[in-house]
XYZ file of C-alpha atoms in Angstrom:
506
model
C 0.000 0.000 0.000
C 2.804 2.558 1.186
C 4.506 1.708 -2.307
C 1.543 2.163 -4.608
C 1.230 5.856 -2.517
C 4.799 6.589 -3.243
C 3.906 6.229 -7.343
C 0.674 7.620 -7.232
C 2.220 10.808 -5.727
C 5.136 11.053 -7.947
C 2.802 10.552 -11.255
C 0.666 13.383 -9.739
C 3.704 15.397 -9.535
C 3.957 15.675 -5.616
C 7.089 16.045 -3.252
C 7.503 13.372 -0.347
C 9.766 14.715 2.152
C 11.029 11.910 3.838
C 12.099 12.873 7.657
C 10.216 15.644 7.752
C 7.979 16.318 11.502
C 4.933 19.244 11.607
C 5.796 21.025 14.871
C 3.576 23.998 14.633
C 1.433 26.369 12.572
C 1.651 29.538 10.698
C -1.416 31.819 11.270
C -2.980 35.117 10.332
C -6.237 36.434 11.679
C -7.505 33.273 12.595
C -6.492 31.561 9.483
C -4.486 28.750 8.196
C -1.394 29.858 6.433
C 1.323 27.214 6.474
C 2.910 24.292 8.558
C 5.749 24.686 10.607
C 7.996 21.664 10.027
C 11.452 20.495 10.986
C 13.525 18.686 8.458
C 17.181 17.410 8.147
C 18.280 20.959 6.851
C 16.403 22.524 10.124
C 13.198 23.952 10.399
C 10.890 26.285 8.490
C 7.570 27.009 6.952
C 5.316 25.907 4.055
C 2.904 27.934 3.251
C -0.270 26.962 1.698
C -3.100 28.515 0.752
C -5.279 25.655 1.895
C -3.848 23.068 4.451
C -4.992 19.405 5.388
C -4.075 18.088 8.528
C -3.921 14.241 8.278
C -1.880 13.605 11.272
C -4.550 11.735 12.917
C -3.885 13.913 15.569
C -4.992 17.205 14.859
C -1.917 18.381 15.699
C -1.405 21.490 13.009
C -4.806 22.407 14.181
C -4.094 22.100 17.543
C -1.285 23.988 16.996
C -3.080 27.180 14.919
C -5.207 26.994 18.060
C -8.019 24.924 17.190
C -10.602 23.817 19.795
C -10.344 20.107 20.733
C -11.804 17.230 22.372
C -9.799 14.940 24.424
C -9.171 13.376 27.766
C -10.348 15.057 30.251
C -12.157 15.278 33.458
C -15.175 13.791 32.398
C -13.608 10.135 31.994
C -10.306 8.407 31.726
C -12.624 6.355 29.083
C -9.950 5.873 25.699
C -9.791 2.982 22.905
C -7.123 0.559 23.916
C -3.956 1.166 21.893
C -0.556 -1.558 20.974
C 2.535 -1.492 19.625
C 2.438 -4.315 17.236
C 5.671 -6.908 16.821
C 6.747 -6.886 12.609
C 7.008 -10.518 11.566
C 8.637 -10.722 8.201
C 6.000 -12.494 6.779
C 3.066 -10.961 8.448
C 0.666 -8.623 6.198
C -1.638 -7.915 9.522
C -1.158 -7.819 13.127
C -3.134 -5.559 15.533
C -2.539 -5.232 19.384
C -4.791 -3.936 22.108
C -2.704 -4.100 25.393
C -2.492 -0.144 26.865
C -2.993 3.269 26.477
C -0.984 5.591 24.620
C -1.498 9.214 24.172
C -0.122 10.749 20.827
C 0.130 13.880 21.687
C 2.980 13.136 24.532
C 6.303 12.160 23.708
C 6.878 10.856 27.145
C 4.534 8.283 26.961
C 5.300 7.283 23.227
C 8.763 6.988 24.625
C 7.365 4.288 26.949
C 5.050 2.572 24.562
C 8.341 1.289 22.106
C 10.488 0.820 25.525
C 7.904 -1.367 26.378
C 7.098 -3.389 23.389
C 10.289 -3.890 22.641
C 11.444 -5.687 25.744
C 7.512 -7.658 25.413
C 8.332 -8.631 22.017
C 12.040 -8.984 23.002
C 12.316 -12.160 20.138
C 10.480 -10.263 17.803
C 12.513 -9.073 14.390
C 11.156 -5.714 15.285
C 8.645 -3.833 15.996
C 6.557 -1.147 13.668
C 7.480 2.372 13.697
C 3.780 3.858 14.378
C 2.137 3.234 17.553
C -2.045 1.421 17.394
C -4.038 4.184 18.489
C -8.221 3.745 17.933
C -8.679 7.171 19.787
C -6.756 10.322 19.739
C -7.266 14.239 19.789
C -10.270 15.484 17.896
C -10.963 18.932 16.489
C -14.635 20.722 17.298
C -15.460 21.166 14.207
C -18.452 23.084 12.938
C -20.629 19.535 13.474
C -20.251 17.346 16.055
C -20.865 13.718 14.924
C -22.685 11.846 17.576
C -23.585 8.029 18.630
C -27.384 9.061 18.304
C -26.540 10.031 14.721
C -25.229 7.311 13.735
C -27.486 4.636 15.315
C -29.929 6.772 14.048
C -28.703 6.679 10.489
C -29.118 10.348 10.070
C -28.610 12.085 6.511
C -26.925 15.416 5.923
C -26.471 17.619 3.165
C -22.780 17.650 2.968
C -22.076 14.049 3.478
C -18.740 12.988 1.815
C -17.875 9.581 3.369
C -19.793 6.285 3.868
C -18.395 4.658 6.648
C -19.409 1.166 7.471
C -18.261 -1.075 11.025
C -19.279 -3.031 13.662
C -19.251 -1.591 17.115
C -15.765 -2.371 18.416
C -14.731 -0.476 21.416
C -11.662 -1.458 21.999
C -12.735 -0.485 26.388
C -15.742 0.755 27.686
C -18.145 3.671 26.333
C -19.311 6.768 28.376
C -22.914 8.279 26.166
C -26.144 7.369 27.835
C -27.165 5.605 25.008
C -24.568 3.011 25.618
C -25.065 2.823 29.025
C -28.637 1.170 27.984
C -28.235 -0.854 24.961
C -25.238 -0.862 22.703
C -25.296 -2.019 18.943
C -24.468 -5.965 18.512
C -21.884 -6.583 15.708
C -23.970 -6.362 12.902
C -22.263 -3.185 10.466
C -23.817 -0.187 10.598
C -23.182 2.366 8.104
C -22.666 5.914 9.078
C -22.624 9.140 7.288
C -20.493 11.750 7.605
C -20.590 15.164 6.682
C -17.474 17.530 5.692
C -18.593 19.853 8.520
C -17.059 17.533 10.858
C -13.760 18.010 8.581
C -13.583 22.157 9.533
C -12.488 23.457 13.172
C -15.017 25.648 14.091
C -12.938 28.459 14.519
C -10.412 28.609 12.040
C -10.226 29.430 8.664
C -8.001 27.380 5.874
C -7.808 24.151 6.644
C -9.493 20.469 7.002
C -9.012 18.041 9.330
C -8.959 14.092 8.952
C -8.803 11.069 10.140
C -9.417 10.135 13.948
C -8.869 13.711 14.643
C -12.599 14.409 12.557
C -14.898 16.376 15.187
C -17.179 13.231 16.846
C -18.034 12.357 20.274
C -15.588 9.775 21.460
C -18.158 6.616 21.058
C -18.716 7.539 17.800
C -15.385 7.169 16.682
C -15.458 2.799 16.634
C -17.573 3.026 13.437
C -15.685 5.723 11.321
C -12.448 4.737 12.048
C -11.757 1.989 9.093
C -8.896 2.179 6.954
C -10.849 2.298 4.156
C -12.980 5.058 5.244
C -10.419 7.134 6.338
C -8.661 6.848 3.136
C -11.876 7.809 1.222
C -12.319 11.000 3.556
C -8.531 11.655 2.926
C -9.119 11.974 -0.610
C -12.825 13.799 -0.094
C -10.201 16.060 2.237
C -7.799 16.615 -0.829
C -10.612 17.274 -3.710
C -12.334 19.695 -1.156
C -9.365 21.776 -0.881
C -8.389 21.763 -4.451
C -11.939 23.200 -5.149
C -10.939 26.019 -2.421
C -8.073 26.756 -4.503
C -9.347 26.650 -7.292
C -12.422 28.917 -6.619
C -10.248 31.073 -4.401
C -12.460 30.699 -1.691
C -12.391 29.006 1.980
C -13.178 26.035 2.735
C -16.567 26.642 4.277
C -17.918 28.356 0.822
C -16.788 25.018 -1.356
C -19.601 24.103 -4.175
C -20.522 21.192 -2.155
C -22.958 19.797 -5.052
C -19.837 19.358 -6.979
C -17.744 18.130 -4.589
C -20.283 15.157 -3.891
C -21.100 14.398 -7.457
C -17.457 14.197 -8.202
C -16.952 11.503 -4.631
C -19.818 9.602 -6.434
C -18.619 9.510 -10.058
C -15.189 8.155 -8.274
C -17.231 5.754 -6.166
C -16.515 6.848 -2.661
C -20.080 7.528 -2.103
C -23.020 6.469 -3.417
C -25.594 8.220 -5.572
C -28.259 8.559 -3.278
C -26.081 10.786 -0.828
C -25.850 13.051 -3.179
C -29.549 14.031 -2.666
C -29.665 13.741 0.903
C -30.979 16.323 3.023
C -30.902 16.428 7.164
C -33.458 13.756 8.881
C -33.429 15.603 11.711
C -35.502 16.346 13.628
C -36.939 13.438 14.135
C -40.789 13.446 13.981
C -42.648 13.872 17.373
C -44.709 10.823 16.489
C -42.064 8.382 15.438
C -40.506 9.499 18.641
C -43.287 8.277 20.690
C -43.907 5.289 18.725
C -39.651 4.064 19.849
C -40.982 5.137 23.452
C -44.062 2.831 22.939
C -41.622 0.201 22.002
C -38.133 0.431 23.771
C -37.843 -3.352 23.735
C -37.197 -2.782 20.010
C -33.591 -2.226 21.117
C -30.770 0.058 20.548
C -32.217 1.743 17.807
C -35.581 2.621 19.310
C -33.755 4.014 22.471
C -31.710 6.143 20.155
C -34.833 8.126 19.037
C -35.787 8.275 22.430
C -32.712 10.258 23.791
C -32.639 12.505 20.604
C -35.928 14.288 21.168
C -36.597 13.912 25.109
C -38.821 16.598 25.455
C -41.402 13.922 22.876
C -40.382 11.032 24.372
C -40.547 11.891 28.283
C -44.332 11.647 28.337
C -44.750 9.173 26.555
C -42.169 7.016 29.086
C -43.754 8.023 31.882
C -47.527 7.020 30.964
C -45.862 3.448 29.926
C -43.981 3.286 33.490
C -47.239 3.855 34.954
C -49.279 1.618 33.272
C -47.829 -1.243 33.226
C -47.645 -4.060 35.288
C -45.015 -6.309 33.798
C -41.746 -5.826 36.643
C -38.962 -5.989 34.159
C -40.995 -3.572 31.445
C -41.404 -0.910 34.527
C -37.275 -1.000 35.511
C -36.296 -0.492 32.076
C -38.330 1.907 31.820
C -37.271 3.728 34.878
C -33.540 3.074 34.024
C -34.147 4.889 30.465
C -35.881 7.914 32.384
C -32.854 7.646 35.334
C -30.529 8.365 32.089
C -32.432 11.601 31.022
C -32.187 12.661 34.575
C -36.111 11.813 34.895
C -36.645 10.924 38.682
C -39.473 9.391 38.059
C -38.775 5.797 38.012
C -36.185 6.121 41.739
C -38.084 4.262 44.081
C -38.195 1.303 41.274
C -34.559 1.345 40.817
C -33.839 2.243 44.289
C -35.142 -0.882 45.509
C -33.687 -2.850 43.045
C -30.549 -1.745 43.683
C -30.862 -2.136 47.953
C -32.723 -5.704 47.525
C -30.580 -7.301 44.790
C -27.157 -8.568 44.909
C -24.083 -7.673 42.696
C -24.176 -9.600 39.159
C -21.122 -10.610 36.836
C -19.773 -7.026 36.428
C -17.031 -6.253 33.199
C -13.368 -6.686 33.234
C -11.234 -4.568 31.162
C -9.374 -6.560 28.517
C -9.045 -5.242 25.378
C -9.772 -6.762 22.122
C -12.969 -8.151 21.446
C -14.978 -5.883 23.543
C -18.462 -6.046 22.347
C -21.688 -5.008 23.485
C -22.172 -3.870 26.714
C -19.324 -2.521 29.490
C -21.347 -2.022 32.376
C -23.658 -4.970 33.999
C -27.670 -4.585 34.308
C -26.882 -3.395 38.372
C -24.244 -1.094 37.145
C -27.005 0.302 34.630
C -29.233 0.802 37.449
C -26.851 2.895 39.754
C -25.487 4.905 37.073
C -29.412 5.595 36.082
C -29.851 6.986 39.691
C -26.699 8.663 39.988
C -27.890 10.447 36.488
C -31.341 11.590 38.099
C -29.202 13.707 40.711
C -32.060 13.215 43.393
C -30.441 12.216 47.150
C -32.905 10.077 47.667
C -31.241 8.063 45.619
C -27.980 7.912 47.710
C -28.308 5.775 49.863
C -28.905 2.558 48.194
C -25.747 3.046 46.039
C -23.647 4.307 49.191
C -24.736 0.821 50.705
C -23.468 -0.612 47.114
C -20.408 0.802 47.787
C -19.397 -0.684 51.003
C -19.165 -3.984 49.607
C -16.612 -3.023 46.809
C -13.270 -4.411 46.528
C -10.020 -5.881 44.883
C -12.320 -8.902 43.880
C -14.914 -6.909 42.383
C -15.136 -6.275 38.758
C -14.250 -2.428 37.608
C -17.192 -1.862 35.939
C -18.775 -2.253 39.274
C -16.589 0.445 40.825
C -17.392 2.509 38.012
C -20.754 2.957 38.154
C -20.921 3.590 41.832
C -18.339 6.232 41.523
C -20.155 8.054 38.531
C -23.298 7.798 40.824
C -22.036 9.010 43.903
C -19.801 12.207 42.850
C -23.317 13.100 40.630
C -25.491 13.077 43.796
C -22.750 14.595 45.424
C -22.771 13.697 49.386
C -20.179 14.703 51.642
C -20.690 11.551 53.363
C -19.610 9.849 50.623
C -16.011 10.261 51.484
C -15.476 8.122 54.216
C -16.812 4.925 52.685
C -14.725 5.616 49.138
C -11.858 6.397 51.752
C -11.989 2.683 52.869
C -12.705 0.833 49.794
C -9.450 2.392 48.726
C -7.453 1.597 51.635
C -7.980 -2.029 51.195
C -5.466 -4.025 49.810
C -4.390 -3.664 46.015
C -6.800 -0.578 45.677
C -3.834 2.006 45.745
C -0.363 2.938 44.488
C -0.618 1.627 40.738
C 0.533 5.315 39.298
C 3.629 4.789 36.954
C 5.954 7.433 37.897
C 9.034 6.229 37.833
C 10.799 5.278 34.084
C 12.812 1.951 35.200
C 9.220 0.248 35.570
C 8.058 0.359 32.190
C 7.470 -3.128 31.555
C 6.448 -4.391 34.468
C 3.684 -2.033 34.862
C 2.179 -1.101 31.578
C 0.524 -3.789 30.076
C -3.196 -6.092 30.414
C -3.900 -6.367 34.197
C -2.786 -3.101 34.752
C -5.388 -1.070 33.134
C -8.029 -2.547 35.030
C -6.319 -1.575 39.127
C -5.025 1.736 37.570
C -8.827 2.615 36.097
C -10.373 1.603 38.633
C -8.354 3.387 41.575
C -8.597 6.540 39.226
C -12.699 6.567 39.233
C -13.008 5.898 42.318
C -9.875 8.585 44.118
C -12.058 10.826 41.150
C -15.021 10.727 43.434
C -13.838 11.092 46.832
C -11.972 13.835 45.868
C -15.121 15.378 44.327
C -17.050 14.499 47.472
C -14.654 16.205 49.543
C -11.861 14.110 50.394
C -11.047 12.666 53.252
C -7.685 13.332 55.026
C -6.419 14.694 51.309
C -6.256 10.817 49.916
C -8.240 11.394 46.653
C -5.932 14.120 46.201
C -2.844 12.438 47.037
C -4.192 9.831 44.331
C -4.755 11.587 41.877
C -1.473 14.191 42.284
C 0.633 10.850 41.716
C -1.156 10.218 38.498
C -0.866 13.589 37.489
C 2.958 12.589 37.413
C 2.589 9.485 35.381
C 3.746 8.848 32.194
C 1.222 7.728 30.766
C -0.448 10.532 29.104
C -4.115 9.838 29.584
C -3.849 9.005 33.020
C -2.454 12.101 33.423
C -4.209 14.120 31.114
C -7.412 13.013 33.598
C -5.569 13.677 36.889
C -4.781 16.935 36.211
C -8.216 17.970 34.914
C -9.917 16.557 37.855
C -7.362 18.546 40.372
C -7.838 21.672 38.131
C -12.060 21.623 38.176
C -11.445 21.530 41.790
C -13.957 19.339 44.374
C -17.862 19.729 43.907
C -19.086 19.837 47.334
């Protein structure tokens, strides 16, 4: 593939600078002039009068001061990453064993120390590191997961992308938290909005770095659908140039007819036009009939101001137990209290079930259990009546307890937000192999990066996350999360730090 790149490029009469790293922007007035690079002769500038960041990692952008979406405070939630081994003879291998963050050379240092002393009998190992997730522009859209389940049309869509809901770790939008797609493909599309930082002018923006919400990324993330947006990416800004106009202003018409005479997309996009909003009365009809599934709860969350009602009456009317709690777990997500004393007593009377370990690869379906679903649902409805069945919950956790379990209770918990929290996350993490899994010190890089660790470092972090943001006790949360603000690995620290920055919430 890298070979039939190098000729098509040199019969379309471009330069490949070998060597050659983009460390920074050139801007003017809020737009897009050039790329700062380094090269073997030193460093410099190429200007441009339209440029397309395909670094996967928005970094130009990033660097002209683009507004981005990454780890942050909200979650430590991030596709799991590898370092692949290069047999001679091998045409594919893909890895899924920790976390690396692009963006920091630190931890990219540590991601080749480490897999070359795992794959120490290896030949070698490859030269770029198997990242699902990375930084992601704002762009002026937003792609979503309810878009996409949804199957939403746009006006401007200029890639087809087709996959089957691989994680690669666990997801963090409500809608997953409920029912998450099975394997089948699902076909997304995606419009060149999501190509163009919201705030800058002069350039486009590909790859995993295109503006979506994180759990949207697992089905627009394809090799083959990148490399169609790359070359939607190059077309669009040859148009620019052409019609010596930005990017925003592009004939997009043209632009679409010319993806579908070259086959990237088919003819029907072409005459798309936005689905949304979705009709009040297909709306209700999903609400009528939530045991339809993923898709039927996706119309639900899009519009819940039609579907609220509609939930509600069905709670009330029927009499069929399991109907009634999944209805009050769907209204629990919205931040509808009116299903609590249904899940509240669920969640007092019923023991823990099988729970989710963090692995890896192969991660399908769901990453939380039906009594994490439940907690999380009453954490989400921010009423304290709910907190005291999940503060019982949360004496019982421990080392033997799955992390999705220690998830949920921590997302519920820091959203009711109890002082008296603090004491009983205090203990859980006192107890033995609950603390001290930071990786702040170089020498232990593989020893402490790979598999088992991801669960006792994700786990400590969620749950130091919420004591801290219930209000500590005897500075431990912090303490936790200072030592992960000095890890090396970038997400972990990325989180840390954003956590310490927001401050406590009570």
């Amino acid at each position: 593939k890298a070979e039939w790149y190098r000729r098509a490029l040199q019969d379309a009469g471009a330069e490949i600078w070998f060597g050659v790293l983009a460390c920074g922007a050139f801007v003017e007035d809020d737009r897009v002039k050039g790329v700062v690079v380094t090269t073997p002769q030193g460093r410099g500038v190429v200007l441009a009068e339209t440029v397309i960041d395909s670094s996967g990692n928005s970094d130009v952008a990033a660097a002209a001061g683009a507004e981005c979406m990454y780890t942050d405070g909200h979650s430590p939630a991030v596709q799991g990453a590898g370092l692949p081994k290069r047999p001679l003879t091998a045409s594919y291998v893909n890895t899924d064993f920790t976390f690396i963050d692009d963006a920091d050379m630190v931890d990219r240092w540590r991601s080749f120390v480490g897999a070359h002393r795992k794959y120490s009998g290896a030949y070698d190992v490859t030269q770029l590191t198997d990242t699902r997730e990375r930084r992601r522009i704002k762009g002026e859209y937003v792609l979503t997961p309810l878009d996409e389940v949804n199957r939403r049309t746009f006006p401007d869509t200029v890639v087809r992308a087709k996959s089957d809901f691989d994680t690669h770790g666990f997801t963090i939008h409500p809608l997953y938290f409920l029912e998450p797609p099975d394997r089948d493909d699902i076909y997304v599309n995606v419009p060149y909005r999501c190509m163009i930082p919201r705030n800058l002018e002069g350039i486009l923006v590909t790859g995993l770095a295109t503006s979506a919400h994180r759990d949207a990324i697992p089905l627009i993330r394809m090799q083959p659908d990148m490399q169609n947006q790359g070359y939607a990416a190059g077309l669009a800004a040859t148009l620019a140039v052409r019609d010596g106009c930005s990017v925003r202003d592009i004939d997009i018409d043209e632009l679409q007819d010319r993806l579908v005479e070259k086959g990237n997309i088919p003819p029907e996009v072409a005459d798309d036009s936005d689905s949304y909003p979705l009709a009040a009365q297909e709306v209700g009809r999903a609400a009528r009939n939530i045991q339809d599934g993923h898709r039927a709860l996706a119309k639900v969350l899009e519009r819940p101001e039609a579907s609220l009602p509609v939930l509600r009456e069905a709670y009330r009317a029927t009499d069929d137990s399991d109907l009634r709690l999944k209805y009050a777990s769907i209204m629990g997500m919205m931040g509808d209290n009116t299903g609590l004393k249904t899940l509240a007593a669920r969640v007092r009377d019923t023991d823990w079930d099988e729970g989710w370990q963090f692995t890896g690869m192969g991660q399908y379906r769901h990453s939380i259990s039906p009594m994490d679903r439940h907690i999380i649902a009453l954490g989400h409805m921010e009423d304290e009546r709910g907190f005291e069945p999940v503060l019982a919950k949360a004496r019982t956790l421990g080392p033997d307890l799955k992390f999705s379990h220690h998830r949920a209770v921590a997302i519920a918990l820091e959203r009711i937000g109890r002082r008296a929290a603090a004491d009983v996350l205090a203990e859980v993490l006192s107890q033995r192999d609950m603390r001290g899994h930071a990786l702040t010190q170089r020498r232990a890089v593989a020893e402490s990066t790979f598999f088992s660790s991801r669960e006792k470092n994700l786990r400590e972090l969620v749950l130091a996350r919420a004591l801290f943001r219930c209000g500590d006790r005897d500075g431990m949360g912090r303490e936790i999360l200072e030592s992960y603000r000095r890890d090396i690995r970038g997400h972990y620290a990325r989180h840390a730090l954003a956590i310490l920055r927001a401050g406590p919430w009570i």
